[in-house]
Structure formats: C-alpha cells, structure tokens
XYZ file of C-alpha atoms in Angstrom:
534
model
C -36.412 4.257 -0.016
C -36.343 6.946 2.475
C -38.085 6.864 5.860
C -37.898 9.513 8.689
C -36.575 8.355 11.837
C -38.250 9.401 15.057
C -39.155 8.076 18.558
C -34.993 7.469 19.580
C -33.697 9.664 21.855
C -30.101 10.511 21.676
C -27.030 12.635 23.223
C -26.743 15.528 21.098
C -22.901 17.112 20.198
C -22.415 19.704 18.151
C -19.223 20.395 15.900
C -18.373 23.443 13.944
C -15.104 22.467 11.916
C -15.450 25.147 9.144
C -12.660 24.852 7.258
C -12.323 28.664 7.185
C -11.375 28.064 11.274
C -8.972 26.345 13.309
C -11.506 25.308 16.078
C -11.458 23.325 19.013
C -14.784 21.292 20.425
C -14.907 20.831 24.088
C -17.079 19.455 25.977
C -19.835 21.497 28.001
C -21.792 21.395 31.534
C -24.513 19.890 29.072
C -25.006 17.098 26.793
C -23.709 19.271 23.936
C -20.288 19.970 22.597
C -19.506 23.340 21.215
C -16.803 24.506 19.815
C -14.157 27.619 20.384
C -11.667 29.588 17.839
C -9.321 31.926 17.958
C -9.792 35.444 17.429
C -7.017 38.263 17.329
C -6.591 40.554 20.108
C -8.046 44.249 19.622
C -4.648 45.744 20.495
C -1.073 44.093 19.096
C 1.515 43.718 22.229
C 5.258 43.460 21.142
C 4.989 39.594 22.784
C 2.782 38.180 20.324
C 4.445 40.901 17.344
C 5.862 39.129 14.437
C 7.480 40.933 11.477
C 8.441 40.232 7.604
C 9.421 41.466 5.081
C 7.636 41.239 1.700
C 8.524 41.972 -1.799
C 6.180 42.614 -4.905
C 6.842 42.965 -8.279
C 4.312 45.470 -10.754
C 4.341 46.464 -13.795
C 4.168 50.368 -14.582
C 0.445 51.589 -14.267
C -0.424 48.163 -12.267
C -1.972 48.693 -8.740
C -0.813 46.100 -5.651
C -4.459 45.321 -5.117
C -4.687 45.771 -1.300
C -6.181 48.185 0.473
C -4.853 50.114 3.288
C -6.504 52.076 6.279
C -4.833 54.354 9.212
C -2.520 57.061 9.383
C -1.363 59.773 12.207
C -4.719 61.506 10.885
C -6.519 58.504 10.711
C -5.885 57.438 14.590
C -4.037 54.310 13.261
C -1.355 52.420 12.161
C -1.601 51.728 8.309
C -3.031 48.499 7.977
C -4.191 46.047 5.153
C -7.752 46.451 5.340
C -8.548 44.309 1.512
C -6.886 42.391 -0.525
C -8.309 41.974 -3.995
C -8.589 38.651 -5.402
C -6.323 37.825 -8.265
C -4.295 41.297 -7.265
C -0.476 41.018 -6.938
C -0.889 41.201 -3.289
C -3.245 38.605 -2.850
C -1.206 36.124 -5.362
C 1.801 36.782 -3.379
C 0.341 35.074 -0.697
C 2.768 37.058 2.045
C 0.267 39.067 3.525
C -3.014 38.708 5.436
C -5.860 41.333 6.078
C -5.324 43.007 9.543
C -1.124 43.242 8.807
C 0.680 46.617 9.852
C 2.440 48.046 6.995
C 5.491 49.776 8.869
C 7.465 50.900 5.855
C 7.366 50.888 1.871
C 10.729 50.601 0.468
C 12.766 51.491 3.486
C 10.450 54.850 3.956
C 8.882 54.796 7.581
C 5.041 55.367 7.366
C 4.639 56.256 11.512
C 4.159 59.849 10.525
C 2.668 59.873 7.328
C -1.250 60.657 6.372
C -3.254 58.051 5.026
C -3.404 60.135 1.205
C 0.194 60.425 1.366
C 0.135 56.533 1.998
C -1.758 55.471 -0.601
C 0.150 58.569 -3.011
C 3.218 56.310 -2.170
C 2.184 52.576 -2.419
C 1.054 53.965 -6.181
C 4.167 55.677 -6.993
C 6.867 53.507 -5.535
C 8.139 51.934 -8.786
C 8.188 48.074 -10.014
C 9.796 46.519 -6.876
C 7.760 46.966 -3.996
C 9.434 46.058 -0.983
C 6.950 46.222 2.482
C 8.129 45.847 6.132
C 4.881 44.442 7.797
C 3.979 43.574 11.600
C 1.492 40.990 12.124
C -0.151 38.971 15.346
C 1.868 35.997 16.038
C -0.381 32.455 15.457
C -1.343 30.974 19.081
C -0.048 28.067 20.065
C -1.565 24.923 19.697
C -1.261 22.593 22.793
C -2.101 19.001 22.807
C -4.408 18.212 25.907
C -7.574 16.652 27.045
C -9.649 18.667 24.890
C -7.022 18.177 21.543
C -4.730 15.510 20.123
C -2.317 16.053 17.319
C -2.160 14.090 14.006
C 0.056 14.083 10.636
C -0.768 14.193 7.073
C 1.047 14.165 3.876
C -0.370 16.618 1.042
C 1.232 16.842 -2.507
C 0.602 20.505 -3.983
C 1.152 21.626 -7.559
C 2.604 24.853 -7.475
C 0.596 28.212 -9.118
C 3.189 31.028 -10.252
C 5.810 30.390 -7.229
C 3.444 29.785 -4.510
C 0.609 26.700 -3.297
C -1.798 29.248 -2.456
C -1.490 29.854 1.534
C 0.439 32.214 4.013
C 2.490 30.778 6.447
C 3.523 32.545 9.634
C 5.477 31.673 12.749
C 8.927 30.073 13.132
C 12.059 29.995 15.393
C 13.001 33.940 16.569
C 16.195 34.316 18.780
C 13.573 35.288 21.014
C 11.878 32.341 22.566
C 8.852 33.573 23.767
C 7.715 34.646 19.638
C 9.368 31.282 18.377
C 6.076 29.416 17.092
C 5.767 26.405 14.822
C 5.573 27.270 11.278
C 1.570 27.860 10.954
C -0.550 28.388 7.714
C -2.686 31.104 8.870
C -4.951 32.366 5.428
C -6.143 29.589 2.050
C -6.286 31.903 -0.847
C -9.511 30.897 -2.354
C -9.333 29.469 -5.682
C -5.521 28.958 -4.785
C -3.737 24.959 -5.096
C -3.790 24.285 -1.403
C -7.874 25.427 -1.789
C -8.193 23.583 -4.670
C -6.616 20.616 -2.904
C -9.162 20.836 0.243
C -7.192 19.539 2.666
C -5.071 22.329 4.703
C -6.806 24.621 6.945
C -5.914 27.441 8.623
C -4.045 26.749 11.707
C -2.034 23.385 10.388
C 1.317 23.681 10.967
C 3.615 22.977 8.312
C 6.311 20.629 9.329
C 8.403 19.778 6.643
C 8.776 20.246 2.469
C 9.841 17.394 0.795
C 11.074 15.840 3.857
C 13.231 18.735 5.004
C 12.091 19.716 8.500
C 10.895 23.153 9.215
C 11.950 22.777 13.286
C 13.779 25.234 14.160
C 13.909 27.674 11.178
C 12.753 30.637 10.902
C 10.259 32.440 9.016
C 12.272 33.902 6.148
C 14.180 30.337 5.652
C 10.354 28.547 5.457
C 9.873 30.934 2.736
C 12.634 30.509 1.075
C 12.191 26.412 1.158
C 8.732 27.138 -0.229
C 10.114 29.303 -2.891
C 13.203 26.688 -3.975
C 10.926 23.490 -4.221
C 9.894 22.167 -7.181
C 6.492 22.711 -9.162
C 5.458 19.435 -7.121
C 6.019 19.421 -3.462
C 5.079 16.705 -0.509
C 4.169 18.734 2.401
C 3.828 17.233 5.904
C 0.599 18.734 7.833
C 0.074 18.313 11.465
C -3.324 19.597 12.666
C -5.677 19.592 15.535
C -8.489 16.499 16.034
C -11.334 17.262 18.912
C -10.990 14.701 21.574
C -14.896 14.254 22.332
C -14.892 12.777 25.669
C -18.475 12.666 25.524
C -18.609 10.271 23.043
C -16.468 7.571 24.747
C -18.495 7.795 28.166
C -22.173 7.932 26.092
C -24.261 4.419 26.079
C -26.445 4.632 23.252
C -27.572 6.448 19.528
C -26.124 10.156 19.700
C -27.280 13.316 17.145
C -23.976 14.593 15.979
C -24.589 18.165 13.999
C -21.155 18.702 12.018
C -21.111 22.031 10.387
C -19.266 22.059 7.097
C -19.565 24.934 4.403
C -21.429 24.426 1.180
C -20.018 22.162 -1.654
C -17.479 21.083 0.793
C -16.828 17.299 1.536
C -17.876 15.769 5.092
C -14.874 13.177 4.594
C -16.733 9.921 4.962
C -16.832 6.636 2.822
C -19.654 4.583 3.570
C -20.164 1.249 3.312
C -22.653 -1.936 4.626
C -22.546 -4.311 7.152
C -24.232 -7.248 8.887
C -25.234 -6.517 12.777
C -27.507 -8.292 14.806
C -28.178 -10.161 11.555
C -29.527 -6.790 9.639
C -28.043 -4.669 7.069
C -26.479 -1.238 8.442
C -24.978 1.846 6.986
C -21.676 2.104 8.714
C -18.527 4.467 8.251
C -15.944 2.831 6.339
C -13.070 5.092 6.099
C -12.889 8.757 7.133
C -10.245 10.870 5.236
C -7.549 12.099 6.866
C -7.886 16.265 8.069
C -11.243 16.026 6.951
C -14.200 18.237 8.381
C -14.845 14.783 9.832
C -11.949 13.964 11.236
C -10.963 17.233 12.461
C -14.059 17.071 14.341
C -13.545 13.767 16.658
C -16.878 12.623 16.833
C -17.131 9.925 13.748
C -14.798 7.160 13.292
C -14.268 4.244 11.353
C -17.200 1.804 12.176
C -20.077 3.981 13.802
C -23.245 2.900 12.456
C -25.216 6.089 10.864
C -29.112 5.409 11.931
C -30.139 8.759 10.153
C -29.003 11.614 8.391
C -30.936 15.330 8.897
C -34.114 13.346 10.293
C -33.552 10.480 7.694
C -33.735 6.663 8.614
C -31.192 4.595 6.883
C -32.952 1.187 7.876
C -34.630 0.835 4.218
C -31.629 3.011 2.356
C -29.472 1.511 0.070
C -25.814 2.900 0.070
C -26.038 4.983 -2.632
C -28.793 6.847 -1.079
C -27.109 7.332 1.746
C -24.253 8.511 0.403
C -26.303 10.818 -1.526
C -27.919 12.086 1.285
C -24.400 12.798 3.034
C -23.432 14.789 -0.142
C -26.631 16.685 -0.678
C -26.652 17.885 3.145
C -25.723 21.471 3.316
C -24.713 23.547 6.051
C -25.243 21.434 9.047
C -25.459 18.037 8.524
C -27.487 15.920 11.447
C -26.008 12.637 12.213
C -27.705 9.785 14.472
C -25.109 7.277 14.869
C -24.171 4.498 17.019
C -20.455 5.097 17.780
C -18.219 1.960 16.908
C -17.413 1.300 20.446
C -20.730 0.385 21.368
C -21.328 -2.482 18.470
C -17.924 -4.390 19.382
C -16.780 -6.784 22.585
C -15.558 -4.694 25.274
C -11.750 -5.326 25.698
C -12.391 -7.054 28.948
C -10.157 -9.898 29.975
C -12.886 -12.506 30.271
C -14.821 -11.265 26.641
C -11.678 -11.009 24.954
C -10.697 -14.561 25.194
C -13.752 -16.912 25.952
C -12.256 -21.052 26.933
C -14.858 -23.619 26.852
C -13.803 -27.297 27.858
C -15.429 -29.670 25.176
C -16.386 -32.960 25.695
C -15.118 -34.238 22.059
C -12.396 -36.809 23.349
C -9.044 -36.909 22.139
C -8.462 -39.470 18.814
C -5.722 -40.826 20.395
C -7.092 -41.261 23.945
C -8.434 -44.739 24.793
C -11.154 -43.518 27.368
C -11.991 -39.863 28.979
C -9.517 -38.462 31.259
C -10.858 -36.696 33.666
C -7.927 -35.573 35.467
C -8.588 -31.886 37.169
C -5.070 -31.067 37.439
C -4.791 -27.312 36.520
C -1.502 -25.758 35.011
C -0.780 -21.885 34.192
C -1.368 -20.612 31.072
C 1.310 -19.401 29.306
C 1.122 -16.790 26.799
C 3.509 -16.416 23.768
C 3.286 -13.300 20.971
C 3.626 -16.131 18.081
C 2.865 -12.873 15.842
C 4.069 -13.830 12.149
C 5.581 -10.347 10.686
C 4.033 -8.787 7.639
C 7.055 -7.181 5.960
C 4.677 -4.432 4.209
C 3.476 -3.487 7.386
C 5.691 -4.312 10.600
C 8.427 -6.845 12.558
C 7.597 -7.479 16.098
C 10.173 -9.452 18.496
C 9.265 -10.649 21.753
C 11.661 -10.379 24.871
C 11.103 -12.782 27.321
C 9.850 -11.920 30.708
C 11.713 -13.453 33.918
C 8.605 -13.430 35.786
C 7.225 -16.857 36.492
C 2.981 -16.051 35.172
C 2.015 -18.735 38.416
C 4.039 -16.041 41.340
C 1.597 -13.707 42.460
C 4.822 -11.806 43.643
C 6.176 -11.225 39.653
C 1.955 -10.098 39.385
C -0.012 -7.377 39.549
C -3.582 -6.366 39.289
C -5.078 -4.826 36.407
C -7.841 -1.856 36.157
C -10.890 -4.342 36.214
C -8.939 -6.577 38.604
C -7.644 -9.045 36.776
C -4.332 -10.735 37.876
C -1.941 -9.771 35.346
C 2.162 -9.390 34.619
C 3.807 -7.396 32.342
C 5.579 -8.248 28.804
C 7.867 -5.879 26.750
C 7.864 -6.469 22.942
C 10.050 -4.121 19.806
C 7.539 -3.303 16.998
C 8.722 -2.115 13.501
C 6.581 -0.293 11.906
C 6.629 1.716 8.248
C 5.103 4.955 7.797
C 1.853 5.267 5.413
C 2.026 7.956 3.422
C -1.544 9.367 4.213
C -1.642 8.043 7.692
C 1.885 8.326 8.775
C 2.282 5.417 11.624
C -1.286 5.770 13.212
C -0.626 6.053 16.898
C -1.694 9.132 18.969
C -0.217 9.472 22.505
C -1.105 10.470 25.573
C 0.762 11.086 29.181
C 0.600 14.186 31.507
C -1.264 17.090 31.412
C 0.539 19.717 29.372
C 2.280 18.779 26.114
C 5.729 20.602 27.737
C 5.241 18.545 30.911
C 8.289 16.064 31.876
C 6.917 12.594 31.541
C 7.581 10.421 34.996
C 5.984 7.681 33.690
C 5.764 6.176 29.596
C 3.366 7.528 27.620
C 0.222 5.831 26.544
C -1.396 4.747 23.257
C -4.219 6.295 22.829
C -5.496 6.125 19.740
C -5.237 3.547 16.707
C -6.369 4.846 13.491
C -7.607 2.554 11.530
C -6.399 0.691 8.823
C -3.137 2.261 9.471
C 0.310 1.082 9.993
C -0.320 0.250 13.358
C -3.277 -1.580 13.403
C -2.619 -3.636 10.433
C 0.184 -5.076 12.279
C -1.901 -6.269 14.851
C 0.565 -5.929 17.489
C -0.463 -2.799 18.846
C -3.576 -2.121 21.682
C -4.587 0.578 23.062
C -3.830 1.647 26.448
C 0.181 -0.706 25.804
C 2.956 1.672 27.470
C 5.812 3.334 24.738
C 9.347 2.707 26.221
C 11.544 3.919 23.717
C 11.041 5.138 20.035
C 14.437 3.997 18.180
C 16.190 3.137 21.067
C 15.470 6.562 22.884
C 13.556 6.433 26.158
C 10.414 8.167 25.996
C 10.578 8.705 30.246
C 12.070 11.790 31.682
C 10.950 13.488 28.233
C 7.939 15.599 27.924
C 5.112 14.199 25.600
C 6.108 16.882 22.885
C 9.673 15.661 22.523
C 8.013 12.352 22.368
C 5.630 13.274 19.766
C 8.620 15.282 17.568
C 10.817 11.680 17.774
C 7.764 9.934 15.647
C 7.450 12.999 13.531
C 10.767 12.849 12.887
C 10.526 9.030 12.143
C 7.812 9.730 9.412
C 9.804 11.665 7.673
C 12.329 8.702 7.091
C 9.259 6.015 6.919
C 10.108 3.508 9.291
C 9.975 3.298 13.381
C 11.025 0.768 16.189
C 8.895 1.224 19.241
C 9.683 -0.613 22.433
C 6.260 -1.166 23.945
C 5.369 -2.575 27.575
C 1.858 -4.404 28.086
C -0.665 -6.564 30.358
C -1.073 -10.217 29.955
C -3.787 -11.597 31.954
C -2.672 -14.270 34.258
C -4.990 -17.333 33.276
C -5.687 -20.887 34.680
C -7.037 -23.457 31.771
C -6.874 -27.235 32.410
C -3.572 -29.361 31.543
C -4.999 -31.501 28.867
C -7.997 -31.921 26.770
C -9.652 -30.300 23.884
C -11.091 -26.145 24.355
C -13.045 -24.283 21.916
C -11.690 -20.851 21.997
C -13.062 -17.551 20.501
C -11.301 -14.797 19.976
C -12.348 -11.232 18.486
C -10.955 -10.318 15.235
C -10.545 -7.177 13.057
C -10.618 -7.213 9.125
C -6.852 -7.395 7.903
C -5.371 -8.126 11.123
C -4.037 -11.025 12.057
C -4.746 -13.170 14.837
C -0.759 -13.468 15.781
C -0.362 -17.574 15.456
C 1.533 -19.500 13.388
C 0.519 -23.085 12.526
C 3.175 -25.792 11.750
C-alpha cells in the first residue's frame, strides 16, 4: 500500500553524483548541499599539458572515426572534436574529445590547413601513429569536504582494452606527475557495462601491481599485458556531508542518478520503537549512493519522491527506489539519530541489584568502593582480525596517569595491535582523518573516522571511531603526512592483511567492590561483545 507522506518538515541536501562526473558536494550558507565538478580550462598552459602517443591500426579504405577541427586557417590547433562510436578511435580507448593532435606519423600539423589535415589522417596508411596533447586530470585532495575510499573491480577484457581512458602518471617533472586517473567510460564498453568506475577514479593497481610511480606509457602497457580477466583496484572520491552529522531530525535527500542506472541501496526491515521500518541495509561500494555521502548503512527511509513507507512492504519499496528516475527524493532518518549516543554514561549503564548472592548468608551492605578495571578480553575471529592488548602502567585510581575526555569524563589511555584482513570489496574499512591538507606533516596520529560497515574493521569489533592510529605495520604514522599514511594501507590491501597499533580512551569508572550489577551494553549485529566466559 502506498500513502503520501506530508506534514514533516525536514533539512533538505541535494546530491548530483552522475556517474558521467567526478563531483564533489559541499556544504552551502543554506540548508542545502550542492555539488561542484570539474571543467577544463578554455586555454591549455604547458603546467597542466600532458602528452601521448597513440597508435591505430586500419584497414585500407577504413576511416579512424574521429573528427578533427582547427588549423592555421581555422584559428586553432587541430583538435578531436567527435569520436564515432564503435570507430577505431573510439575502441582504442587512447583518446578523448577536446585532445590536440600535434602530429600524424611523425609529420608536424602546426602549419597545416584543416583540408590538408583531414587529406592526411585519410591517406596515412594502416598504422596510424598520433602525437596528442591533452589537459592534465586535477588533483584530487582529501579534505573536509572529501574522503578517499578503495574498491576492487574485476573487468573482462573487449579486443585489448576494458573500455576507459586513463590519463596521468609520474613525469620527471613533478609538478605534471598525477595519479593514474580514468578520465572518459566508453559507453557500451566492459568498465560501462560493469557500472562501477567513473570518471575521475584513480586506478591504483592491476592485478596487484601498483601503478605509484609509473608513468603513463608503462600504465598502458600493464593494461595491455594483463590477462582477458583483470582485478583492478579503484580509489574514488565519497562527499563528506557535514550537514548530515550536525542535523537533529528527518532530512529530504534529492540524489540525482541518470536513467536505468542503480541508486546502490539494499533495503531491508527493522523493528524501532516497536514498529516496522524500511531501513538501508547495505549500500554498494562506489555507488551513486555512496559516492554521494549522505545514506549509510542503517538510515531509516520515511518516503521516497513524496511516498510514505509506513504501510509499504519491502518489495514496494524497493520498487519504488528502482522505478525513480532522474532525481530520486529521499526522507530519511540518518542512522545516527536511531542509536545510543557513544557517551560514556549510555554506553555502559551499572545498576546495583538487590538479588543477594547464593552463597551469602545475609545482605552485605558494605559501601566500600574499588576502581574499575577494564580489560580488552576480545576473543579473535581468525576470518576477520587478532587484537593483543599491551598493558598500561598507569594506575586507572591516579588522577595524575588521567586525563579528561571531550564530554568530561575522567579517562586514561590504552594502546592495543589489531590484525586485520582485507575484504575484497571493502578493502579494510577505515577512513582517516588528521590535518588539513592531505600533503600536510602529521604532528599528532591520525584519527578514525569512518567505519564502514560490515567491513573488516567493524566485524572485529575492536575498532571505534575517533581511537588514534600509531603505526600501520610497525611504521609510525606521526611525522608523516595523512597521504603517506593513507598509501601504507593501500599498500597493505594489496597484500590483504594489516597490523595497526591503535591508542584509545577508557573511561575511568567507580562500581562497588562486591555484589551483583545488571549491566547493558549496546551491541551491533555480527560483532562481538569482546568477553570470554570460562
């Protein structure tokens, strides 16, 4: 049964994650969020100029199937203007619309006319070798308004290519060295096919060899030399909607997504405030939805384009999520607001009970108080991680070996080694977060910031947000920037398995020395609590 939903009023944000863009939402002086992308300069400078060379093969009496504009008497350098899909030019997936062609076959094109250009380009011969110019792909930085995450895609090759056109790469000169960056999806192509690379992922490694450092013509050739089947490791840009975080109640997300596409979401039901909701269950890695940073894991959807889901059953919802076209209205209620706030005093509630002991002859009502200690009794799960606990010196009852947490609690610090092994979707699931600028030197540890769920990371149940990373494999993360930090995990995905030294809070506590306590303690599906009973 559908019902339309009206009479709530709610923050509205607004995300335009076309898949055809590499955008960025951030927030605005209003309640909205809009988003930004990049657009090429008007006029090419030689500091963002990158160069190639490509070569095509055609058969006598073939065409190339791109079109080219400019000439000294067209006020222009020649320039792909078209590329015809299924031409040779467009299946080569080398060259973008917008490229300078600078020479055909070793022949320099500055002074020629644009018929003598195109006379040329159709008399050339079977090999077809072009020396092209091109923009250079900005450079992503991971900030306040953007956080970096990882993916794994596995790509069936079509002819000798997956259907994209990477650009970028190391250059002896620093200033043009870029990450290797897919900058154009063929349409129809296997990485199109696929759905999950957009323009404006960079590609960091093929079949686990890593792409740092090389240039463009060695990416190419790694691309060329795989197999029919490669793994390909993404690394793309998630919104960081600081809106969302800071809102108290419903908000109207409006997620723009083109048509047939896939929002990303798996729904699911569950019990809250003792009726049946719609919640998100999972949201698929560099999807439109998780690209965009404003769903996650849990929210509860309340409507969908003006549609209640109070009286829906599942598969109507999902059918309404599937159905939506363009610009697909969300009211949700983000996950944040439906849990217990990680507060020290809601995240461990003592009662005293007034059961008596079975062994106790009479009730003792001694008031003599004793710290409480706390102990990481986590039992490892060896599909997911190891965690070892150092002992801390400090004496929890010394106000000295103390200090005071944000909401100010009395607490001390603990240092504990987690293990953890990559996913192959999610990677390890951890986002970081320290400084200002990615390329900034690091004077403190870096935080966690972000837990995806059901990943690595939270299933071991170890990991919190806001815990302080020491060292990743025995390297210290202080006195590095947060990019070096970020490229030691990357580089730790590629072999599937991590150490992390983390730091934390424990909150100093005062329980009495004897009796019986009923104690409550929030728990997340799959995770466990972190005792062992013997």
């Amino acid at each position: 049964m559908y019902k339309k939903r009206s009479g709530m009023a709610a923050t509205r944000l607004f995300c335009s994650c076309s898949p055809l863009i590499s955008c960025l939402c951030s927030s605005s002086s209003s309640s909205s969020t809009s988003c930004s992308s990049y657009s090429p300069s008007p006029s090419l400078t030689d500091e963002f100029k990158g160069s190639s060379m490509v070569e095509l093969m055609k058969k006598e009496g073939t065409t190339l199937g791109l079109t080219v504009s400019g000439g000294i008497d067209k006020d222009g350098k020649p320039r792909v203007s078209n590329l015809r899909q299924g031409g040779i030019a467009a299946r080569s997936d080398q060259l973008n619309v917008g490229d300078y062609i600078k020479s055909v076959n070793g022949i320099n094109l500055t002074k020629f006319r644009h018929d003598e250009i195109i006379s040329l380009l159709k008399n050339v011969g079977e090999r077809v070798v072009l020396e092209v110019e091109y923009e250079l792909p900005p450079v992503s930085v991971q900030g306040s308004g953007v956080m970096f995450k990882n993916v794994e895609v596995t790509l069936h090759k079509e002819g000798n290519t997956f259907g994209f056109v990477i650009r970028g790469g190391a250059h002896e000169d620093r200033n043009k060295s870029r990450p290797v960056t897919i900058t154009t999806i063929r349409p129809g192509g296997p990485a199109d096919r696929e759905g999950t690379i957009k323009p404006g992922d960079r590609l960091l490694s093929i079949d686990g060899i890593r792409l740092h450092g090389t240039s463009h013509a060695e990416a190419m050739s790694i691309l060329k030399q795989c197999g029919q089947e490669a793994t390909l490791l993404i690394e793309y840009d998630v919104s960081i909607m600081d809106s969302i975080a800071s809102a108290s109640g419903p908000l109207l997300v409006e997620v723009a997504k083109p048509l047939g596409s896939s929002l990303g979401v798996a729904l699911s039901t569950s019990m809250y405030c003792n009726k049946q909701v719609i919640i998100i269950d999972k949201v698929k890695p560099a999807s439109i939805a998780d690209r965009c940073g404003a769903l996650h894991a849990g929210d509860h959807i309340l409507s969908v384009d003006g549609t209640s889901m109070e009286y829906c059953t599942l598969a109507e919802a999902t059918q309404l999520l599937a159905s939506a076209c363009e610009h697909v209205k969300m009211e949700i209620l983000p996950h944040h607001q439906t849990r217990l706030a990680l507060k020290a005093s809601d995240h461990v509630k003592v009662q005293r009970s007034n059961r008596p002991l079975p062994w106790e002859s009479g009730t003792n009502n001694n008031s003599n108080f004793l710290p409480y200690q706390h102990y990481n009794t986590y039992h490892p799960d060896q599909s997911c991680s190891q965690a070892k606990q150092k002992s801390s010196p400090n004496n929890p009852l010394s106000l000295a070996s103390s200090t005071v947490g944000l909401a100010g609690q009395v607490v001390h610090t603990e240092t504990t080694e987690v293990t953890l092994v990559s996913d192959s979707i999610m990677g390890f699931g951890i986002q970081l977060q320290g400084g200002v600028f990615a390329t900034e030197t690091l004077t403190s540890p870096p935080l966690i910031a972000y837990i995806d769920h059901d990943s690595p990371a939270e299933r071991c149940g170890v990991l919190q947000i806001g815990d302080r990373l020491l060292s990743i494999n025995g390297i210290p993360t202080e006195d590095s920037t947060l990019e070096e930090t970020n490229q030691l995990l990357r580089d730790s995905s590629i072999t599937s398995k991590v150490t992390l030294e983390i730091e934390f809070d424990v909150a100093e506590s005062v329980i009495p020395s004897s009796g019986t306590f009923h104690v409550k303690l929030p728990k997340k599906p799959g995770v466990e609590l972190g005792i062992t009973i013997s």
